[in-house]
XYZ file of C-alpha atoms in Angstrom:
655
model
C 42.504 35.118 159.438
C 44.946 35.999 162.256
C 47.830 33.621 162.787
C 49.795 32.846 165.927
C 53.602 33.058 165.732
C 55.720 31.844 168.654
C 58.279 34.661 168.316
C 56.604 37.764 166.894
C 58.771 40.649 165.715
C 59.290 43.458 168.211
C 58.727 46.217 165.663
C 55.891 46.558 163.152
C 56.509 45.845 159.476
C 57.119 48.865 157.249
C 56.049 48.309 153.676
C 54.278 51.644 153.975
C 53.757 53.946 151.002
C 51.327 56.682 150.067
C 47.789 55.490 149.425
C 47.906 56.628 145.812
C 51.162 54.755 145.238
C 49.778 51.496 146.649
C 46.566 51.839 144.653
C 48.521 52.433 141.474
C 50.405 49.194 142.063
C 47.292 47.187 142.882
C 45.180 48.616 140.066
C 47.846 47.844 137.503
C 45.944 45.918 134.785
C 48.490 43.107 134.935
C 47.635 42.542 138.607
C 44.001 43.567 138.775
C 41.528 40.666 138.975
C 39.776 40.013 135.695
C 36.244 41.299 136.139
C 33.473 38.805 135.321
C 32.439 40.350 132.002
C 29.046 38.715 131.438
C 28.046 39.197 135.075
C 28.890 42.904 134.907
C 26.808 43.228 131.741
C 23.925 41.578 133.612
C 24.389 43.980 136.534
C 24.409 47.035 134.254
C 21.412 45.858 132.212
C 19.304 44.826 135.226
C 19.940 48.202 136.841
C 18.171 50.004 133.993
C 14.498 50.836 134.743
C 13.307 49.567 131.344
C 15.217 46.274 131.444
C 13.240 43.231 130.313
C 13.803 39.640 131.527
C 14.520 38.520 127.953
C 17.576 40.818 127.866
C 19.002 39.186 130.972
C 18.345 35.685 129.632
C 20.140 36.576 126.398
C 23.185 37.830 128.311
C 23.321 34.819 130.614
C 23.308 32.412 127.676
C 26.670 33.891 126.640
C 28.257 32.091 129.615
C 27.193 28.449 129.872
C 29.194 27.908 133.072
C 27.418 30.826 134.739
C 24.033 29.467 133.612
C 24.842 26.097 135.173
C 25.910 27.699 138.448
C 22.805 29.875 138.505
C 20.524 26.850 138.191
C 22.485 24.893 140.826
C 22.269 27.815 143.250
C 18.551 28.414 142.654
C 17.787 24.734 143.204
C 19.918 24.496 146.366
C 18.554 24.647 149.909
C 19.242 28.395 150.004
C 15.985 29.103 148.192
C 14.006 26.083 149.420
C 12.197 25.229 146.182
C 9.788 22.321 146.276
C 10.309 21.537 142.586
C 13.487 22.192 140.571
C 13.793 24.958 137.991
C 15.208 23.583 134.747
C 15.703 26.676 132.582
C 17.463 30.010 132.997
C 14.431 31.790 131.533
C 12.181 30.417 134.267
C 14.787 31.225 136.926
C 14.843 34.855 135.767
C 11.042 34.963 135.621
C 10.525 33.514 139.081
C 13.442 35.136 140.941
C 13.072 38.635 139.504
C 15.761 40.866 138.045
C 17.297 42.079 141.318
C 17.989 38.595 142.635
C 19.350 37.329 139.306
C 21.573 40.411 139.008
C 23.112 39.726 142.407
C 23.427 35.983 141.893
C 25.082 36.365 138.486
C 27.788 38.572 139.948
C 28.254 36.500 143.098
C 28.532 33.231 141.200
C 31.101 34.697 138.783
C 33.508 36.015 141.408
C 35.398 32.798 142.187
C 36.339 32.351 138.515
C 38.283 35.633 138.471
C 41.967 35.243 137.732
C 43.597 36.245 141.015
C 47.300 35.890 141.660
C 48.685 32.366 141.742
C 45.358 30.513 141.643
C 43.835 28.174 144.214
C 46.738 28.063 146.691
C 46.222 27.980 150.454
C 45.990 31.779 150.680
C 43.227 31.850 148.069
C 41.372 28.969 149.713
C 41.548 30.725 153.101
C 40.123 33.831 151.488
C 37.192 31.972 149.938
C 36.511 30.125 153.188
C 35.939 33.436 154.955
C 34.263 35.038 151.947
C 31.691 32.328 151.195
C 30.847 31.723 154.852
C 30.494 35.415 155.625
C 28.415 35.984 152.487
C 25.776 33.361 153.306
C 25.680 34.496 156.934
C 25.121 38.068 155.696
C 22.290 36.905 153.433
C 20.564 34.886 156.169
C 20.884 37.770 158.623
C 19.379 40.049 155.976
C 16.424 37.685 155.604
C 16.086 37.531 159.380
C 16.011 41.322 159.743
C 13.711 41.930 156.756
C 16.231 43.721 154.560
C 14.846 44.341 151.065
C 17.545 42.680 148.877
C 19.288 39.853 150.770
C 21.105 38.674 147.638
C 22.817 42.066 147.318
C 24.091 41.494 150.852
C 25.368 38.081 149.732
C 27.350 39.708 146.907
C 28.728 42.376 149.243
C 29.760 39.589 151.610
C 31.601 37.749 148.858
C 33.429 40.897 147.762
C 34.151 42.534 151.099
C 37.734 41.298 151.627
C 39.002 41.063 148.059
C 41.575 43.764 148.809
C 43.071 41.650 151.591
C 43.845 38.881 149.131
C 45.584 41.356 146.799
C 47.630 42.910 149.612
C 48.757 39.431 150.635
C 49.837 38.577 147.120
C 51.562 41.875 146.252
C 53.449 42.115 149.561
C 53.796 38.438 150.665
C 56.778 38.840 153.015
C 55.532 42.059 154.572
C 52.090 40.484 155.037
C 53.534 37.601 157.056
C 55.397 40.077 159.279
C 52.246 42.176 159.574
C 50.150 39.209 160.765
C 52.883 38.055 163.149
C 53.209 41.480 164.725
C 49.511 42.275 165.219
C 48.242 38.711 165.760
C 44.718 38.435 167.131
C 44.567 42.227 167.336
C 43.697 42.145 163.640
C 40.216 40.981 164.606
C 39.378 44.287 166.264
C 41.033 46.830 163.958
C 42.403 45.250 160.782
C 42.134 48.487 158.811
C 44.126 50.577 161.277
C 46.873 47.951 161.383
C 47.000 47.719 157.579
C 47.266 51.497 157.189
C 50.170 51.448 159.642
C 51.889 48.673 157.699
C 51.000 49.414 154.063
C 49.552 52.921 153.869
C 46.125 51.617 152.852
C 43.597 49.081 154.149
C 42.069 46.138 152.295
C 38.503 47.504 152.451
C 39.629 50.696 150.716
C 41.415 48.619 148.064
C 38.295 46.516 147.481
C 36.087 49.580 147.127
C 38.391 51.157 144.539
C 38.376 47.976 142.449
C 34.580 47.802 142.584
C 34.330 51.451 141.543
C 36.331 50.567 138.438
C 33.816 47.777 137.790
C 31.087 50.459 138.039
C 29.216 48.692 140.826
C 26.642 50.850 142.651
C 27.628 52.914 145.673
C 25.141 50.965 147.812
C 27.529 48.004 147.539
C 30.866 49.830 147.193
C 30.664 52.201 150.168
C 29.412 49.694 152.785
C 32.353 47.470 151.789
C 34.777 50.391 152.156
C 33.587 50.969 155.727
C 32.502 47.502 156.825
C 35.152 47.419 159.568
C 34.210 50.962 160.662
C 30.442 51.347 160.031
C 30.086 54.497 162.143
C 32.234 56.398 159.615
C 29.537 55.826 156.981
C 26.843 57.933 158.629
C 26.955 60.419 155.737
C 26.094 57.630 153.295
C 22.619 57.172 154.737
C 21.035 54.563 156.952
C 20.779 51.882 154.243
C 24.514 51.935 153.542
C 25.412 52.041 157.233
C 23.112 49.095 157.951
C 24.805 47.066 155.216
C 28.240 47.935 156.604
C 27.151 46.812 160.087
C 25.736 43.611 158.619
C 29.009 42.813 156.834
C 31.055 43.510 159.957
C 28.873 41.256 162.092
C 28.984 38.464 159.488
C 32.793 38.735 159.463
C 32.851 38.262 163.218
C 30.521 35.255 163.111
C 32.593 33.353 160.558
C 35.570 33.810 162.924
C 33.618 33.343 166.148
C 35.978 30.714 167.530
C 38.738 33.383 167.435
C 36.443 36.187 168.601
C 35.539 34.122 171.660
C 39.144 34.379 172.842
C 38.812 38.169 173.183
C 36.313 38.872 176.013
C 35.808 42.562 175.193
C 35.225 41.899 171.501
C 32.978 38.937 172.277
C 30.818 41.119 174.531
C 30.405 43.613 171.717
C 29.500 40.870 169.258
C 26.949 39.331 171.642
C 25.390 42.720 172.371
C 25.169 43.424 168.636
C 23.572 40.015 168.083
C 20.924 40.702 170.715
C 20.241 44.394 170.102
C 20.699 44.710 166.346
C 19.736 41.258 165.091
C 17.414 40.040 167.898
C 19.603 36.998 168.549
C 20.256 36.392 172.253
C 22.990 33.870 172.903
C 20.870 30.667 172.613
C 19.274 31.900 169.395
C 22.698 32.859 168.026
C 23.946 29.322 168.669
C 20.897 27.949 166.879
C 21.422 30.359 163.974
C 25.010 29.140 163.508
C 23.826 25.547 163.550
C 21.092 26.071 160.972
C 23.071 28.263 158.551
C 25.998 25.860 158.139
C 24.314 23.587 155.592
C 23.402 26.576 153.420
C 27.019 27.725 153.416
C 28.131 24.247 152.431
C 25.528 24.112 149.651
C 26.657 27.448 148.204
C 30.328 26.500 148.514
C 29.580 23.316 146.595
C 28.140 25.375 143.745
C 31.418 27.341 143.632
C 33.651 24.358 144.378
C 35.196 23.967 140.932
C 36.800 27.410 141.304
C 37.719 27.631 144.962
C 39.229 24.217 145.530
C 38.290 21.761 148.243
C 35.399 23.046 150.360
C 36.193 23.616 154.033
C 34.060 21.910 156.650
C 31.841 24.894 157.401
C 29.733 22.883 159.812
C 32.829 22.178 161.923
C 33.979 25.805 161.703
C 30.660 27.221 162.873
C 30.185 24.455 165.441
C 33.499 25.484 166.983
C 32.193 29.019 167.402
C 28.879 27.772 168.789
C 30.697 25.493 171.233
C 32.702 28.457 172.490
C 29.463 30.310 173.230
C 28.020 27.314 175.051
C 31.213 26.883 177.084
C 31.063 30.543 178.036
C 27.427 30.144 179.042
C 28.348 27.217 181.265
C 31.215 29.198 182.766
C 28.838 32.089 183.492
C 26.430 29.672 185.150
C 29.252 28.282 187.278
C 30.180 31.763 188.419
C 26.570 32.645 189.244
C 25.802 29.406 191.042
C 29.245 29.108 192.662
C 28.947 25.402 192.327
C 30.163 22.554 190.123
C 28.925 22.312 186.526
C 29.394 19.284 184.318
C 32.055 19.782 181.637
C 30.408 17.319 179.266
C 28.658 20.067 177.335
C 26.667 19.606 174.148
C 25.033 22.358 172.120
C 21.339 22.051 172.904
C 18.719 23.983 170.903
C 16.065 26.066 172.601
C 12.515 24.708 172.495
C 10.262 27.215 170.734
C 7.090 25.973 172.399
C 8.227 27.642 175.632
C 7.464 30.999 174.016
C 4.567 30.540 171.632
C 4.283 34.179 170.570
C 7.999 34.624 169.837
C 9.322 31.285 168.578
C 13.028 30.656 168.922
C 15.176 30.149 165.849
C 16.391 26.889 167.361
C 14.702 23.620 166.450
C 12.786 21.870 169.209
C 14.132 18.725 170.756
C 12.295 15.819 169.121
C 13.664 12.747 170.810
C 10.933 10.509 172.283
C 11.189 9.134 175.765
C 13.154 5.964 176.109
C 11.453 2.722 177.006
C 12.996 2.974 180.460
C 11.338 6.301 181.307
C 8.498 5.817 183.729
C 5.243 7.761 183.500
C 3.801 6.406 186.734
C 4.668 9.609 188.592
C 2.910 11.935 186.115
C -0.259 13.441 187.592
C -3.554 12.809 185.811
C -4.876 15.727 183.796
C -7.156 18.170 185.610
C -9.030 21.126 184.017
C -6.791 23.681 185.707
C -3.791 22.165 183.874
C -5.094 23.773 180.671
C -4.034 27.076 182.236
C -1.005 25.938 184.203
C 0.625 22.690 183.084
C 2.862 21.055 185.703
C 6.570 21.440 184.970
C 7.033 17.722 184.217
C 3.762 17.403 182.327
C 0.754 15.217 183.024
C -1.101 12.135 181.758
C -4.198 12.543 179.557
C -5.596 9.185 178.503
C -2.831 7.414 176.600
C -0.889 10.624 175.985
C 1.762 12.438 178.031
C 1.274 16.202 177.802
C 4.741 17.787 177.822
C 4.465 21.484 176.991
C 2.135 24.219 175.764
C 2.400 24.877 172.025
C -0.174 27.632 171.676
C -3.441 29.139 172.788
C -6.175 30.624 170.596
C -9.620 32.087 171.018
C -11.237 28.654 171.219
C -8.548 26.099 171.906
C -5.384 25.143 173.752
C -2.722 23.027 172.030
C -0.135 20.887 173.810
C 2.850 18.938 172.604
C 2.400 15.352 173.786
C 4.045 11.955 173.483
C 2.185 8.794 172.530
C 4.194 5.869 173.995
C 2.246 3.111 172.221
C 3.386 4.413 168.807
C 6.599 6.112 170.001
C 5.697 9.450 168.412
C 4.928 13.043 169.247
C 1.436 14.433 168.645
C -0.347 17.725 169.155
C -3.291 17.588 171.569
C -5.990 20.220 171.106
C -8.791 20.871 173.568
C -11.233 23.691 174.164
C -10.058 26.574 176.292
C -11.674 26.399 179.749
C -13.501 29.707 179.279
C -15.459 28.351 176.280
C -15.639 24.657 177.162
C -18.984 25.150 178.935
C -20.698 26.436 175.795
C -22.798 23.815 173.934
C -22.247 25.656 170.633
C -18.498 25.673 171.182
C -18.450 21.957 172.016
C -20.530 21.199 168.931
C -18.224 23.220 166.700
C -15.164 21.607 168.266
C -16.515 18.099 167.601
C -17.307 19.184 164.082
C -13.687 20.296 163.589
C -12.478 16.794 164.310
C -14.905 15.109 161.923
C -14.309 17.594 159.120
C -10.536 17.721 159.356
C -10.168 13.947 159.747
C -11.876 13.430 156.389
C -9.154 15.361 154.537
C -6.128 13.227 153.740
C -3.509 15.418 152.072
C 0.169 16.248 152.600
C -0.648 19.959 152.932
C -3.314 19.511 155.633
C -2.537 18.669 159.259
C -3.736 15.105 159.878
C -6.107 14.056 162.656
C -5.120 10.850 164.459
C -7.963 10.416 166.945
C -10.831 12.075 168.792
C -10.842 11.031 172.450
C -12.397 11.788 175.802
C -10.709 11.423 179.196
C -10.928 13.147 182.556
C -14.164 14.761 181.377
C -12.374 16.484 178.492
C -12.904 15.986 174.764
C -9.702 16.430 172.806
C -8.163 15.813 169.411
C -4.837 14.087 168.776
C -3.311 15.684 165.678
C -0.149 15.412 163.630
C 2.697 17.251 165.361
C 4.328 19.706 162.934
C 7.807 20.746 163.951
C 8.213 24.357 162.864
C 6.622 27.812 162.941
C 3.433 29.250 161.556
C 3.651 31.598 158.588
C 2.561 34.528 160.742
C 5.493 34.070 163.135
C 7.943 33.586 160.282
C 6.923 36.816 158.550
C 6.862 38.698 161.855
C 10.369 37.473 162.574
C 11.955 37.633 159.120
C 9.794 39.953 157.047
C 8.467 39.287 153.532
C 9.373 35.868 152.174
C 11.732 35.357 149.236
C 9.530 35.279 146.136
C 10.243 31.616 145.391
C 9.283 30.543 148.898
C 6.114 32.654 148.837
C 5.090 31.066 145.530
C 5.830 27.574 146.844
C 3.916 28.182 150.083
C 0.892 29.572 148.225
C 0.906 26.627 145.818
C 0.840 24.182 148.715
C -1.953 26.091 150.473
C -3.966 26.001 147.247
C -3.327 22.251 146.894
C -4.497 21.619 150.474
C -7.601 23.741 149.913
C -8.334 21.862 146.679
C -8.336 18.602 148.644
C -10.740 20.074 151.213
C -12.993 21.648 148.597
C -13.208 18.315 146.758
C -14.981 17.014 149.872
C -17.304 20.017 150.032
C -15.416 21.598 152.934
C -14.756 25.335 153.240
C -12.082 26.329 155.746
C -13.448 29.882 156.316
C -10.414 31.080 158.294
C -7.349 30.838 156.064
C -4.776 33.201 157.565
C -0.996 33.162 158.202
C -1.467 31.877 161.771
C -3.225 28.780 160.413
C -0.434 27.925 157.974
C 2.337 25.781 159.488
C 5.748 25.321 157.865
C 7.695 22.143 158.643
C 11.198 23.014 159.740
C 13.024 20.095 158.138
C 11.224 19.935 154.774
C 9.700 23.380 154.251
C 6.363 21.669 153.567
C 3.303 23.815 154.231
C 0.306 22.449 156.142
C -3.102 24.023 156.765
C -4.358 23.670 160.304
C -7.315 24.668 162.481
C -10.446 23.645 160.651
C -12.334 24.770 163.753
C -14.298 27.241 161.646
C -14.704 24.978 158.630
C -18.118 23.892 157.492
C -19.575 21.450 155.006
C -20.965 23.443 152.079
C -24.333 21.728 152.008
C -24.883 21.926 155.750
C -27.079 24.415 157.563
C -25.753 27.332 159.576
C -24.506 26.521 163.044
C -23.910 30.069 164.218
C -26.426 32.574 165.429
C -27.355 35.160 162.780
C -24.973 38.093 162.883
C -22.089 36.132 164.440
C -18.797 36.830 162.661
C -16.641 33.774 162.023
C -13.137 34.358 160.700
C -10.250 36.822 160.855
C -11.210 40.256 159.435
C -7.845 41.017 157.745
C -8.201 37.953 155.503
C -12.001 37.439 155.328
C -13.855 37.564 152.034
C -16.283 40.502 151.675
C -19.250 38.171 151.116
C -18.552 36.501 154.474
C -18.399 39.885 156.212
C -21.670 40.930 154.626
C -23.441 37.825 155.954
C -23.673 36.022 152.648
C -22.935 32.335 152.338
C -19.205 31.604 152.133
C -18.124 29.068 149.528
C -14.871 27.720 148.151
C -14.156 31.030 146.407
C -14.168 32.724 149.815
C -11.153 30.602 150.735
C -9.481 31.790 147.515
C -9.940 35.412 148.636
C -8.242 34.526 151.939
C -5.474 32.729 150.033
C -4.924 35.930 148.060
C -4.582 37.819 151.341
C -2.044 35.325 152.660
C -0.061 35.454 149.390
C -0.144 39.280 149.581
C 1.125 39.185 153.170
C 3.890 36.717 152.265
C 5.394 38.887 149.521
C 4.882 42.317 151.134
C 4.876 41.689 154.882
C 1.627 43.707 155.072
C -2.064 42.882 155.188
C -3.994 43.830 152.036
C -6.684 45.776 153.900
C -5.156 47.613 156.879
C -7.160 49.599 159.402
C -6.871 50.982 162.910
C -10.233 49.610 164.067
C -12.345 46.536 163.335
C -14.932 48.694 161.553
C -12.229 50.284 159.390
C -10.841 46.878 158.401
C -14.274 45.476 157.542
C -15.081 48.571 155.501
C -11.764 48.313 153.623
C -12.310 44.641 152.788
C -15.782 45.343 151.415
C -15.262 48.652 149.611
C -11.585 49.468 148.973
C -9.035 48.089 146.539
C -5.692 46.880 147.935
C -2.443 48.618 147.001
C -0.985 46.343 144.285
C 1.778 44.289 145.890
C 4.129 45.220 143.042
C 4.065 48.806 144.329
C 5.255 47.637 147.745
C 7.966 45.263 146.545
C 10.251 46.286 143.715
C 10.653 43.872 140.803
C 7.900 41.536 141.963
C 7.037 39.498 138.843
C 3.961 40.921 137.101
C 2.166 37.595 137.049
C 2.252 37.409 140.854
C 0.844 40.924 141.101
C -1.967 40.017 138.699
C -2.767 36.701 140.421
C -3.042 38.266 143.884
C -5.264 41.108 142.649
C -7.558 38.598 140.941
C -7.768 36.434 144.069
C -8.727 39.549 146.061
C -11.507 40.597 143.689
C -14.685 41.655 145.521
C -16.878 39.608 143.192
C -16.405 35.856 143.810
C -17.213 35.139 140.146
C -14.195 37.208 139.063
C -11.749 35.145 141.112
C -10.233 31.912 139.886
C -12.777 29.101 139.426
C -11.263 26.823 142.069
C -8.226 26.159 144.241
C -7.019 23.365 141.949
C -6.630 25.914 139.121
C -4.566 28.202 141.350
C -2.377 25.293 142.484
C -1.806 24.231 138.870
C -0.728 27.728 137.804
C 1.612 28.164 140.765
C 3.174 24.729 140.246
C 4.557 26.005 136.942
C 6.747 28.449 138.858
C 7.970 26.360 141.781
């Protein structure tokens, strides 16, 4: 990290030597960090195409400390497991070889014998390393990169050479930092070459080559301060180098914010490369801090006292907010309050592209008056007044979403001091008797299901000539939006989500209720807990009841519909299992199981074609997941699992 010296030297330091001479000194076995032996064996074994999970388990058991760290990391908030994993064998089975390979190496790095041990220099290094590594991983998840845990390892390793340069040339390093100061943020490698004849990224890469790490990790680290120089290495390597550079800037954002030109570049990169405009970037920094702290805690015994990552990232976020306020002042040419707090963006303002920031969830105070809210009118379903309106005993505040049949609002219920979701028919279908009948049926059916993985129904009401449902308000995104935004889910999260969907379906099926439209858009994920909830039973039906729809009417979403439903046969609980298989497929691959350019093509594919096995689309997907999804998607209902409870029970063994 750059330091500020009151009286910097007037000439640059000169500890310069030829690159080969410096490397020879650094790579001297008496100075070289001790490579994590077991972790490197795991890396080499897992990289072989015929490697078996039992081989990796056997290697890991040679290092009890590494096993303990692996289990702590897997059970931390980074992976979001609903139930803890208690054995290394299960961790390897559920995570897959690629993730375990990366984690084993990453978790071993802090125990390397480096220089004088956990002094301030080493602690500063690990502060930047751990923070940048988790940021790199979360950015990789956000941008749908295939192996986010490899990016985590690259983030941990990226500046190892800087630590060695500091320790081999301590006096020259202090002069170097004093001379270049904050300029080190923009071009640390150029300054280091001028001072020492080599840069820290080059040093790191040469060490990792000796450890026989793959070029896909080594070369992006060598060029992570100059990604454009890596064009010859291919797009994948250049993308990783850009990711590491951006993560390095974010962990030092409070310093970056003091350099307007560099800050502009960082903000443009955030928006253009990572789809994070300034408000979303602030929200990202706020949400990633607890994951950094959790990972640092796992490593804490080796790296000394954990820094306050939340405070570090909050300082960077505050700088962005202050700059935003300053920009507003300049645009408005008027006074702006200086009492600024970092406020998240409300995702319900953009239902199709939810913000990364959590919505504000603070109810109105008892002193807020609702007397001036206008009463609901039908046209408000299309254009809600800016300050909301009054509908019966509820205050409609904002639009959450709009579907083919319904409109959903976020509302506040003063009598119980809570937020709810209010659903009513869209105006264009509200005049249809069939639509009204189906809508009323939704309320009765869904209200009968009491389960933690099903959105609860509070009340069915009528006011201002409108029938509406007051439902549980779930703070978070739907699965469809999450996959669209971040790509395929980590395997553990996909397994956990599918298990919860199966458990919710089992509760519905126990009451004789078939959902008939299980799809990613109808799966909500609570932001704070990660709990999954099934919503929109608008197309559900009681199994023993007669048809409500006119013959030939298609109910459901073609990409995830069971073939028997498409062919006009009676849908039963096993039809929901087919749809669950489609959702599980989508979660682990980011693709639908039966793609097509037209509706007819999709329907034909569902009824007559076999899906590409998900294991062919995602490397190292555990075989049991591949087999379960293919069985759920079997054309013959009798060949699927017998019921949702069986699927939930199997999945619970792995989450």
